[in-house]
C-alpha positions as a printed NumPy array, in Angstrom:
array([[ 98.151, 261.934, -16.753],
       [ 94.72 , 260.359, -17.181],
       [ 92.283, 262.99 , -17.179],
       [ 88.631, 262.524, -16.465],
       [ 87.723, 264.268, -19.838],
       [ 90.28 , 261.677, -21.431],
       [ 88.976, 258.741, -19.608],
       [ 85.112, 259.927, -21.026],
       [ 86.291, 259.702, -24.547],
       [ 87.835, 256.508, -23.846],
       [ 84.471, 255.097, -22.905],
       [ 82.402, 256.717, -25.794],
       [ 85.617, 254.982, -27.936],
       [ 85.25 , 251.808, -26.579],
       [ 81.473, 251.304, -26.7  ],
       [ 81.201, 252.616, -29.793],
       [ 83.88 , 249.799, -31.498],
       [ 82.17 , 247.681, -30.171],
       [ 79.378, 248.366, -31.831],
       [ 81.452, 247.412, -35.319],
       [ 80.281, 244.14 , -36.662],
       [ 82.685, 241.442, -35.552],
       [ 82.095, 243.226, -31.917],
       [ 78.017, 242.927, -32.242],
       [ 78.51 , 239.088, -33.341],
       [ 80.916, 238.371, -30.754],
       [ 78.091, 239.445, -28.385],
       [ 74.903, 237.824, -29.582],
       [ 77.148, 234.968, -29.945],
       [ 77.4  , 235.231, -26.46 ],
       [ 73.705, 235.269, -25.83 ],
       [ 73.119, 232.132, -27.655],
       [ 75.58 , 230.475, -25.701],
       [ 73.617, 231.624, -22.675],
       [ 70.655, 230.699, -24.218],
       [ 72.099, 226.845, -25.004],
       [ 72.991, 226.473, -21.201],
       [ 69.198, 227.822, -20.468],
       [ 67.747, 225.115, -22.414],
       [ 70.483, 221.998, -21.885],
       [ 69.355, 222.944, -18.164],
       [ 66.299, 222.625, -18.369],
       [ 66.345, 219.671, -20.66 ],
       [ 68.2  , 218.006, -17.833],
       [ 66.06 , 219.509, -15.007],
       [ 62.809, 217.636, -17.512],
       [ 64.513, 214.543, -16.994],
       [ 65.815, 214.197, -13.741],
       [ 61.942, 215.712, -13.188],
       [ 60.378, 212.902, -14.124],
       [ 62.117, 210.343, -11.788],
       [ 60.484, 212.714,  -9.402],
       [ 57.246, 212.513, -10.588],
       [ 58.032, 208.341, -11.661],
       [ 58.929, 208.445,  -7.659],
       [ 55.884, 210.153,  -6.933],
       [ 53.428, 208.286,  -8.895],
       [ 54.934, 204.706,  -7.168],
       [ 53.985, 206.162,  -3.638],
       [ 50.474, 207.114,  -4.159],
       [ 50.374, 203.54 ,  -5.087],
       [ 51.918, 202.372,  -2.036],
       [ 55.002, 201.998,  -2.837],
       [ 56.77 , 203.787,   0.711],
       [ 59.951, 201.558,  -0.344],
       [ 59.923, 204.196,  -4.05 ],
       [ 63.325, 205.393,  -3.39 ],
       [ 64.761, 201.686,  -3.646],
       [ 62.751, 200.834,  -6.504],
       [ 59.552, 201.866,  -8.592],
       [ 58.25 , 198.161,  -8.692],
       [ 57.917, 197.179,  -4.85 ],
       [ 58.127, 193.541,  -6.439],
       [ 62.164, 194.055,  -6.809],
       [ 61.637, 193.621,  -2.806],
       [ 60.314, 190.313,  -2.357],
       [ 63.169, 187.832,  -0.919],
       [ 63.238, 185.407,  -4.006],
       [ 64.234, 188.069,  -5.705],
       [ 66.271, 189.897,  -3.875],
       [ 68.363, 186.246,  -3.416],
       [ 68.776, 186.258,  -7.322],
       [ 70.869, 189.608,  -7.391],
       [ 74.8  , 189.055,  -7.899],
       [ 77.755, 189.928,  -6.005],
       [ 79.155, 193.347,  -5.975],
       [ 82.175, 194.591,  -4.979],
       [ 82.811, 197.901,  -4.465],
       [ 86.256, 199.245,  -4.921],
       [ 86.967, 202.386,  -3.181],
       [ 90.509, 204.255,  -3.535],
       [ 91.219, 206.799,  -1.033],
       [ 93.733, 209.332,  -0.044],
       [ 93.632, 211.928,   3.074],
       [ 91.06 , 211.714,   5.809],
       [ 89.123, 215.234,   5.734],
       [ 85.674, 216.366,   7.432],
       [ 82.375, 214.929,   4.774],
       [ 84.492, 211.393,   4.603],
       [ 82.751, 209.254,   7.145],
       [ 79.432, 210.92 ,   6.609],
       [ 80.832, 209.289,   2.775],
       [ 81.672, 205.787,   3.385],
       [ 78.678, 205.801,   5.99 ],
       [ 76.43 , 205.982,   2.788],
       [ 78.196, 203.515,   0.917],
       [ 78.333, 200.574,   3.171],
       [ 74.755, 201.394,   4.64 ],
       [ 73.896, 200.597,   0.958],
       [ 70.004, 198.624,   0.828],
       [ 70.787, 196.025,  -1.78 ],
       [ 69.769, 192.97 ,  -0.848],
       [ 72.486, 190.618,  -2.724],
       [ 76.099, 189.829,  -1.864],
       [ 78.248, 193.307,  -1.286],
       [ 81.382, 193.805,  -0.507],
       [ 83.955, 197.131,  -0.242],
       [ 87.486, 197.425,  -0.891],
       [ 89.329, 200.386,   0.84 ],
       [ 92.466, 200.906,  -0.998],
       [ 94.811, 202.844,   0.53 ],
       [ 98.415, 204.015,  -0.654],
       [100.303, 203.037,   2.672],
       [ 99.19 , 202.501,   6.04 ],
       [100.625, 206.282,   6.612],
       [ 97.334, 207.971,   5.23 ],
       [ 95.225, 209.008,   7.526],
       [ 92.49 , 207.195,   5.959],
       [ 94.048, 203.936,   6.39 ],
       [ 93.177, 204.77 ,  10.936],
       [ 89.842, 206.263,   9.899],
       [ 88.931, 203.654,   7.823],
       [ 89.567, 201.087,  10.128],
       [ 87.721, 202.638,  13.207],
       [ 84.916, 202.403,  11.417],
       [ 85.279, 199.244,   9.96 ],
       [ 85.389, 197.681,  13.485],
       [ 82.215, 199.634,  14.598],
       [ 80.199, 197.279,  12.388],
       [ 82.016, 194.239,  12.753],
       [ 80.203, 191.904,  10.834],
       [ 77.698, 194.365,   9.819],
       [ 78.852, 194.318,   6.587],
       [ 82.041, 192.902,   4.432],
       [ 84.679, 194.87 ,   3.74 ],
       [ 87.976, 195.402,   4.229],
       [ 91.544, 197.976,   4.096],
       [ 93.621, 196.688,   0.95 ],
       [ 97.317, 198.392,   1.08 ],
       [ 97.43 , 199.255,  -2.251],
       [101.304, 200.335,  -2.219],
       [103.471, 202.691,  -4.596],
       [102.248, 203.359,  -8.138],
       [104.922, 203.338, -10.979],
       [103.531, 203.342, -14.547],
       [100.238, 204.752, -13.838],
       [ 98.312, 207.313, -11.458],
       [ 98.418, 206.334,  -8.103],
       [ 94.342, 205.861,  -8.178],
       [ 94.627, 203.949, -10.977],
       [ 96.921, 201.753,  -9.319],
       [ 94.917, 201.383,  -5.96 ],
       [ 91.404, 200.755,  -8.301],
       [ 93.44 , 197.287, -10.213],
       [ 94.814, 196.435,  -6.819],
       [ 91.257, 196.335,  -5.521],
       [ 89.735, 194.832,  -8.476],
       [ 92.585, 191.882,  -8.253],
       [ 91.518, 191.189,  -4.683],
       [ 87.763, 191.129,  -5.078],
       [ 86.356, 188.508,  -5.028],
       [ 86.138, 185.367,  -7.084],
       [ 82.158, 185.572,  -7.745],
       [ 81.681, 189.162,  -8.124],
       [ 79.84 , 190.399, -11.262],
       [ 79.291, 194.023, -11.001],
       [ 82.758, 196.259, -10.068],
       [ 81.629, 200.26 ,  -9.021],
       [ 84.386, 202.041,  -8.915],
       [ 83.425, 204.961,  -6.474],
       [ 85.202, 208.237,  -4.661],
       [ 85.408, 208.416,  -1.227],
       [ 84.08 , 212.679,  -1.637],
       [ 80.544, 209.937,  -3.188],
       [ 78.071, 210.192,  -0.531],
       [ 75.452, 207.404,  -2.092],
       [ 72.228, 206.963,  -1.753],
       [ 70.88 , 203.297,   0.245],
       [ 69.047, 202.663,  -3.034],
       [ 71.955, 204.145,  -5.796],
       [ 74.063, 199.925,  -5.873],
       [ 71.094, 198.799,  -6.629],
       [ 69.194, 200.911,  -9.336],
       [ 73.2  , 200.697, -10.946],
       [ 72.924, 197.096, -10.872],
       [ 69.877, 196.955, -11.983],
       [ 70.537, 198.802, -15.309],
       [ 73.279, 196.252, -15.517],
       [ 70.95 , 193.5  , -15.352],
       [ 68.628, 194.949, -17.939],
       [ 71.155, 195.633, -21.153],
       [ 74.314, 193.86 , -20.622],
       [ 75.486, 196.179, -23.758],
       [ 76.141, 198.449, -21.06 ],
       [ 80.076, 198.656, -20.496],
       [ 79.654, 201.582, -17.627],
       [ 77.302, 203.053, -15.876],
       [ 78.284, 206.728, -14.488],
       [ 76.624, 209.237, -12.762],
       [ 77.024, 212.837, -11.256],
       [ 77.316, 214.919,  -8.447],
       [ 75.173, 217.488,  -7.235],
       [ 78.223, 220.54 ,  -5.5  ],
       [ 76.629, 221.994,  -2.419],
       [ 78.993, 225.244,  -2.181],
       [ 80.487, 226.229,   1.608],
       [ 79.606, 229.824,   0.915],
       [ 83.42 , 230.278,  -0.318],
       [ 83.866, 232.598,  -3.846],
       [ 86.206, 229.094,  -4.295],
       [ 83.107, 226.907,  -4.15 ],
       [ 80.437, 228.358,  -6.296],
       [ 83.747, 228.638,  -8.833],
       [ 83.985, 223.91 ,  -8.643],
       [ 79.456, 224.463,  -8.845],
       [ 80.309, 226.579, -11.468],
       [ 82.6  , 224.555, -13.429],
       [ 80.326, 221.09 , -13.066],
       [ 77.051, 222.533, -13.744],
       [ 77.318, 223.127, -17.348],
       [ 78.772, 219.238, -17.038],
       [ 75.863, 218.205, -15.686],
       [ 73.72 , 217.949, -18.635],
       [ 75.609, 215.368, -20.433],
       [ 75.156, 213.128, -17.47 ],
       [ 71.197, 213.846, -17.529],
       [ 70.13 , 211.822, -19.996],
       [ 68.848, 209.077, -18.217],
       [ 70.617, 206.61 , -20.268],
       [ 73.27 , 206.53 , -23.329],
       [ 75.773, 209.214, -22.505],
       [ 79.555, 210.115, -23.988],
       [ 80.886, 211.246, -20.764],
       [ 81.97 , 209.651, -17.676],
       [ 82.811, 210.375, -14.322],
       [ 85.456, 209.294, -12.468],
       [ 83.716, 209.03 ,  -8.92 ],
       [ 81.017, 206.344, -10.089],
       [ 81.438, 204.07 , -12.15 ],
       [ 79.849, 200.471, -12.602],
       [ 81.833, 197.976, -15.086],
       [ 81.638, 193.732, -15.787],
       [ 83.848, 192.259, -13.468],
       [ 85.555, 189.898, -16.446],
       [ 86.008, 192.914, -18.261],
       [ 89.345, 192.897, -15.886],
       [ 89.255, 189.471, -15.003],
       [ 90.27 , 189.418, -19.401],
       [ 91.365, 192.48 , -19.891],
       [ 88.569, 192.694, -22.096],
       [ 88.754, 195.787, -24.993],
       [ 92.614, 195.976, -23.108],
       [ 90.997, 197.433, -20.285],
       [ 93.622, 196.734, -17.651],
       [ 96.436, 197.386, -19.61 ],
       [ 95.203, 200.727, -21.114],
       [ 95.011, 202.027, -17.215],
       [ 97.684, 199.893, -15.576],
       [100.752, 200.826, -18.353],
       [100.704, 204.923, -18.424],
       [ 96.653, 205.907, -17.096],
       [ 96.542, 209.663, -15.77 ],
       [ 93.086, 209.551, -15.807],
       [ 90.128, 206.894, -14.943],
       [ 87.616, 208.169, -16.403],
       [ 89.474, 209.334, -19.981],
       [ 91.001, 206.329, -20.331],
       [ 87.473, 204.633, -20.087],
       [ 85.878, 206.277, -22.276],
       [ 88.538, 206.307, -24.936],
       [ 87.879, 202.587, -25.165],
       [ 84.26 , 202.355, -25.246],
       [ 84.182, 205.353, -27.791],
       [ 87.481, 203.007, -29.838],
       [ 84.73 , 199.854, -29.5  ],
       [ 81.791, 201.2  , -29.704],
       [ 80.723, 200.353, -26.271],
       [ 78.032, 201.524, -24.566],
       [ 77.64 , 204.334, -21.629],
       [ 74.441, 205.212, -19.539],
       [ 73.662, 207.315, -16.951],
       [ 70.836, 206.466, -14.85 ],
       [ 68.254, 209.927, -14.175],
       [ 69.167, 207.954, -10.41 ],
       [ 72.699, 208.712, -10.059],
       [ 73.09 , 212.027,  -8.803],
       [ 74.756, 212.438,  -5.694],
       [ 75.331, 215.136,  -2.93 ],
       [ 78.591, 216.2  ,  -2.423],
       [ 80.073, 218.703,  -0.453],
       [ 82.481, 220.703,  -0.617],
       [ 85.115, 221.396,   1.9  ],
       [ 84.121, 224.623,   4.105],
       [ 87.381, 226.486,   4.248],
       [ 87.742, 225.68 ,   0.194],
       [ 89.872, 228.993,  -0.87 ],
       [ 90.496, 230.351,  -4.179],
       [ 93.943, 228.494,  -4.835],
       [ 92.697, 225.18 ,  -4.091],
       [ 89.905, 225.994,  -6.259],
       [ 92.983, 227.198,  -9.48 ],
       [ 95.084, 223.548,  -7.607],
       [ 91.526, 221.588,  -8.761],
       [ 90.513, 223.138, -12.157],
       [ 94.782, 222.257, -13.197],
       [ 94.394, 219.257, -12.88 ],
       [ 90.372, 219.331, -14.763],
       [ 92.614, 220.748, -17.314],
       [ 95.315, 218.714, -17.203],
       [ 93.378, 215.271, -18.006],
       [ 93.329, 216.486, -22.12 ],
       [ 96.635, 216.165, -22.104],
       [ 96.646, 212.674, -21.735],
       [ 95.26 , 210.338, -24.443],
       [ 95.606, 206.588, -25.114],
       [ 94.925, 206.397, -29.366],
       [ 95.668, 209.504, -32.301],
       [ 91.582, 209.295, -32.215],
       [ 91.71 , 210.315, -28.819],
       [ 94.489, 212.604, -29.12 ],
       [ 92.465, 213.938, -31.924],
       [ 88.766, 214.466, -29.746],
       [ 91.245, 215.946, -26.689],
       [ 92.472, 218.869, -29.203],
       [ 88.805, 219.303, -30.336],
       [ 87.478, 219.308, -26.368],
       [ 90.788, 221.657, -25.963],
       [ 90.141, 224.509, -28.254],
       [ 85.962, 224.166, -28.213],
       [ 85.973, 224.817, -24.632],
       [ 88.641, 227.144, -25.152],
       [ 86.959, 229.068, -26.967],
       [ 83.624, 228.434, -25.584],
       [ 84.626, 230.133, -22.133],
       [ 85.441, 233.505, -23.249],
       [ 83.282, 233.783, -25.742],
       [ 80.975, 233.304, -22.464],
       [ 82.928, 236.374, -20.395],
       [ 83.364, 238.657, -23.447],
       [ 80.255, 239.727, -23.679],
       [ 79.786, 240.783, -20.178],
       [ 82.766, 242.265, -19.944],
       [ 81.666, 244.307, -23.663],
       [ 78.556, 244.487, -21.661],
       [ 80.532, 246.644, -18.485],
       [ 82.075, 249.485, -20.943],
       [ 78.636, 250.08 , -22.723],
       [ 76.978, 250.318, -19.934],
       [ 80.01 , 252.862, -17.948],
       [ 79.502, 254.688, -20.741],
       [ 76.545, 254.785, -20.72 ],
       [ 76.28 , 255.735, -17.302],
       [ 79.357, 258.037, -18.099],
       [ 77.3  , 260.263, -20.993],
       [ 73.612, 260.079, -18.715],
       [ 76.129, 262.102, -15.417],
       [ 77.281, 264.589, -17.764],
       [ 74.366, 265.211, -20.15 ],
       [ 76.651, 265.242, -23.212],
       [ 74.85 , 265.684, -26.636],
       [ 72.043, 263.761, -28.788],
       [ 74.242, 262.544, -30.832],
       [ 76.89 , 260.473, -28.093],
       [ 73.466, 259.191, -26.672],
       [ 72.585, 257.523, -29.957],
       [ 76.327, 256.347, -30.647],
       [ 76.101, 254.318, -27.317],
       [ 72.171, 253.632, -27.381],
       [ 73.212, 249.752, -29.516],
       [ 75.694, 248.776, -27.036],
       [ 72.72 , 249.084, -24.513],
       [ 70.029, 247.379, -26.635],
       [ 72.745, 244.324, -26.708],
       [ 73.138, 244.527, -22.731],
       [ 69.477, 244.041, -22.746],
       [ 69.305, 240.963, -24.385],
       [ 72.96 , 240.048, -22.822],
       [ 70.692, 240.923, -19.467],
       [ 67.453, 238.703, -20.295],
       [ 68.804, 236.174, -21.559],
       [ 71.448, 235.589, -18.352],
       [ 67.918, 235.331, -16.321],
       [ 67.001, 233.111, -18.081],
       [ 69.934, 230.901, -17.455],
       [ 69.991, 231.715, -13.567],
       [ 66.732, 230.636, -13.228],
       [ 67.332, 227.214, -15.265],
       [ 70.694, 226.041, -13.608],
       [ 68.117, 227.201, -10.153],
       [ 65.502, 224.746, -11.337],
       [ 67.801, 221.949, -12.618],
       [ 70.168, 222.306,  -8.782],
       [ 66.337, 222.82 ,  -7.405],
       [ 64.922, 219.581,  -8.828],
       [ 67.811, 217.309,  -8.51 ],
       [ 68.143, 218.922,  -4.583],
       [ 64.774, 217.396,  -4.234],
       [ 65.862, 213.9  ,  -6.041],
       [ 68.436, 214.167,  -3.63 ],
       [ 66.003, 214.182,  -0.491],
       [ 63.696, 211.669,  -1.773],
       [ 66.496, 208.891,  -2.75 ],
       [ 67.816, 210.132,   0.927],
       [ 64.718, 209.919,   2.879],
       [ 66.905, 209.561,   6.707],
       [ 69.371, 211.276,   5.815],
       [ 69.402, 215.06 ,   6.889],
       [ 67.418, 217.289,   4.261],
       [ 68.99 , 219.692,   1.237],
       [ 68.184, 223.255,   0.742],
       [ 68.934, 225.583,  -1.966],
       [ 68.555, 228.668,   0.974],
       [ 72.579, 227.93 ,   1.502],
       [ 73.05 , 229.456,  -2.218],
       [ 74.153, 232.442,  -2.901],
       [ 73.276, 233.415,  -6.869],
       [ 74.734, 236.963,  -6.851],
       [ 78.057, 234.329,  -5.705],
       [ 77.087, 231.89 ,  -8.635],
       [ 76.88 , 234.792, -11.722],
       [ 80.355, 236.291, -10.406],
       [ 81.795, 232.617, -10.735],
       [ 80.812, 231.201, -13.394],
       [ 82.781, 234.045, -15.249],
       [ 85.569, 233.451, -13.003],
       [ 86.021, 229.708, -13.625],
       [ 85.027, 230.539, -17.82 ],
       [ 87.724, 233.43 , -17.026],
       [ 89.829, 230.87 , -15.756],
       [ 89.774, 228.145, -17.725],
       [ 91.67 , 228.816, -21.135],
       [ 94.752, 229.71 , -18.89 ],
       [ 95.291, 226.763, -17.032],
       [ 94.156, 224.603, -20.448],
       [ 97.173, 226.564, -21.938],
       [ 99.327, 226.275, -19.268],
       [ 98.754, 221.756, -18.508],
       [ 99.625, 221.593, -22.329],
       [102.896, 223.688, -21.981],
       [103.491, 222.372, -18.556],
       [103.013, 218.584, -19.369],
       [103.277, 217.54 , -16.029],
       [101.146, 217.714, -12.634],
       [101.147, 217.699,  -8.902],
       [ 98.408, 215.273,  -7.548],
       [ 97.759, 214.979,  -4.032],
       [101.503, 215.399,  -3.805],
       [103.058, 213.116,  -6.926],
       [104.328, 215.016,  -9.816],
       [103.406, 212.925, -13.267],
       [104.904, 213.96 , -16.378],
       [102.648, 212.68 , -19.39 ],
       [104.956, 211.823, -22.825],
       [102.547, 211.549, -25.765],
       [ 99.52 , 211.613, -23.402],
       [100.549, 208.507, -20.859],
       [102.744, 208.855, -17.281],
       [106.55 , 208.667, -18.388],
       [107.606, 209.501, -14.523],
       [106.312, 210.153, -11.331],
       [108.055, 211.924,  -8.811],
       [107.8  , 211.707,  -4.861],
       [108.936, 214.463,  -2.592],
       [107.871, 215.426,   0.404],
       [107.972, 218.681,  -0.178],
       [105.113, 217.986,  -3.381],
       [102.708, 217.35 ,  -0.687],
       [100.084, 219.747,   0.215],
       [ 98.853, 219.623,   3.837],
       [ 95.198, 218.703,   2.472],
       [ 93.382, 218.093,  -0.271],
       [ 91.641, 220.743,  -2.843],
       [ 87.174, 220.212,  -2.682],
       [ 87.391, 217.903,   0.255],
       [ 89.889, 219.641,   2.378],
       [ 91.476, 216.15 ,   3.304],
       [ 94.648, 215.734,   5.75 ],
       [ 96.901, 213.971,   3.459],
       [100.191, 213.944,   5.856],
       [ 99.035, 213.242,   9.558],
       [100.775, 212.225,  11.737],
       [103.047, 209.117,  11.607],
       [101.248, 206.193,  13.667],
       [ 98.109, 208.269,  14.793],
       [ 94.512, 207.875,  14.786],
       [ 92.273, 210.231,  13.763],
       [ 89.135, 210.544,  15.838],
       [ 86.358, 208.851,  14.938],
       [ 82.893, 209.601,  15.969],
       [ 80.395, 206.404,  17.914],
       [ 78.67 , 205.623,  14.765],
       [ 74.605, 206.193,  15.672],
       [ 72.387, 203.429,  16.813],
       [ 70.387, 204.951,  13.502],
       [ 73.652, 203.74 ,  11.076],
       [ 73.686, 200.639,  12.528],
       [ 70.495, 200.194,  11.94 ],
       [ 70.545, 200.621,   8.468],
       [ 73.123, 198.731,   7.826],
       [ 70.816, 195.593,   8.834],
       [ 68.005, 196.866,   6.897],
       [ 69.591, 196.633,   3.935],
       [ 69.558, 192.176,   4.501],
       [ 66.255, 191.464,   2.029],
       [ 64.539, 189.617,   5.093],
       [ 64.18 , 192.578,   6.8  ],
       [ 61.659, 194.433,   4.661],
       [ 58.772, 191.714,   5.905],
       [ 57.299, 192.122,   2.296]])
C-alpha cells in the first residue's frame, strides 16, 4: 500500500530528478517552443493587421467598397467587363448545420466577371444533392450554377475524383479554377481578390487561404482550434508560402487541360490528399504558392463536436503524411512526421514536469519540511515560473492574432453577422493545446502502422504512398462527419429541409453585377 509519506517522498525525488541537466534542457526547450509559437503568431498578426490598416485608410479616402478592393477604380464597368472567367468547383459530401450559410456565401460572391459554380456529389443519394438543388432553385437565374453527379472513385480519393470531374465539365473559356470545401465561408470580395493576384503575377501556380476556427464550446472544437492555430502562421505571410490548404485553392485552368506538371495524373493515379499532392508538385517544379492576407475565412465548428469526432479528424490529418508522390516527397513527409512528433511532446513535457515541481513544493510547504527540502525544489520552481511567463506571452499572442483575424473577417463581410471573441474560453484553449499536442504523435504513429483510413465511410488503403485499394461498406459509413457534423446517410429519396432564402441574399446575388455599383 502506498502511504502519504511514501507518496511525498516520490514527489520530492521526482522533483529533484527533474532538476538534472537533461530535464532542465527539456524544460528550457519547452519554453523556447512556446516563445517561438508566440513570435510566429505575432508576425502573422502583423501581416493581417497591416491589411486592416490599409482597408481603413482606403475607407477614409472615400472608398466605401474597400472590403472588395482597395482601388475603387477597379470597380469601373470597363474594368469589370474584362475580368477573366472563374469556375468554382465544390466537392460535396453530406449535409450539416452550416452548409447552407457557407454555400450562400459562395454563390453570392460580388465578383464582377463571368463566374460559374459546380457542386459535385458522389451520387443523388447524398443528402447534399437535394439540399443544393433546392438552394439553386431558389436563386433561379441569379447565378450560373449546376449540380454534377461524379459517380464512385476507383483510383483516388472521392474528393479528388469529384474535383477532377468538375474540372472536366468547366466552361471552355474558364481561365482560373477555384476549389472550395463546403465548410468554407467566403467573403463577398474573396474570389475577386484571389483573381486579382493571379492576374498581377502569372507565375503563381496556386493561391490558397486558411480557416479561422470558431469553436462551439466543446473540448473537441477547441482541440481543432488548437491544432489549426500553429499552422495558421504559415498562411499569414501575405505572399509566398510553402503551405497549401485544400479548402481553398485557385489554379490556372489550362494546367488541368494540358496536365501540366502531371497535376491531373498525379491526383488521379492514387492521390489521397489534394493539397499534399499539389504542394509536392509545386515543390518538385519550383512553382509559386501564395496566400493573400485577405484569404482568411470563418470556419464555424459543429455545436455537437465531440472528442471522438476530433480524434477521427486528427487521424485523417496525420494520415496525409503517409501519402507521397516522389522519393523527395517521402523524405519531406518523414521529416514533418518526426519534427511534429518531437515538437508536440517537447511542448507537453515541460508542463508535466512543472506539475510535478508544483505538487512537490506544495506538499513540502504544507508539511513544513526542512529548509533543505525547500532548497532542493527551488530550481524546479524557477523553471515553473519561466514556463508560466512564456505561456502567458503565448496565449496573449494567440489571442491577439485571433482578435485581428476576427476583425479582418468582420471588415471583409460587412453584411454578415459580426464575429466576436466573447465566446472563446481561453482556459479551454490552453487545455486543448496540451491535449492536441499529446495526442498528435499517438495518432501519427497509428496512421503509420495502419496504412489505411476511414474517410466519411470509405476506407482507403495506401501502398508506396498511393491509394491501392478502396473499400465501401455500409457499416463503414458514420452517421455524421467530424467537424461540420454533416449527415452522410439521410433517407433514400428524401429532401433535406431548406429555409427560404432571405431578400438580402437575393439582393446580394444581383448586386455582384458591375452595373449595379453605379460608379
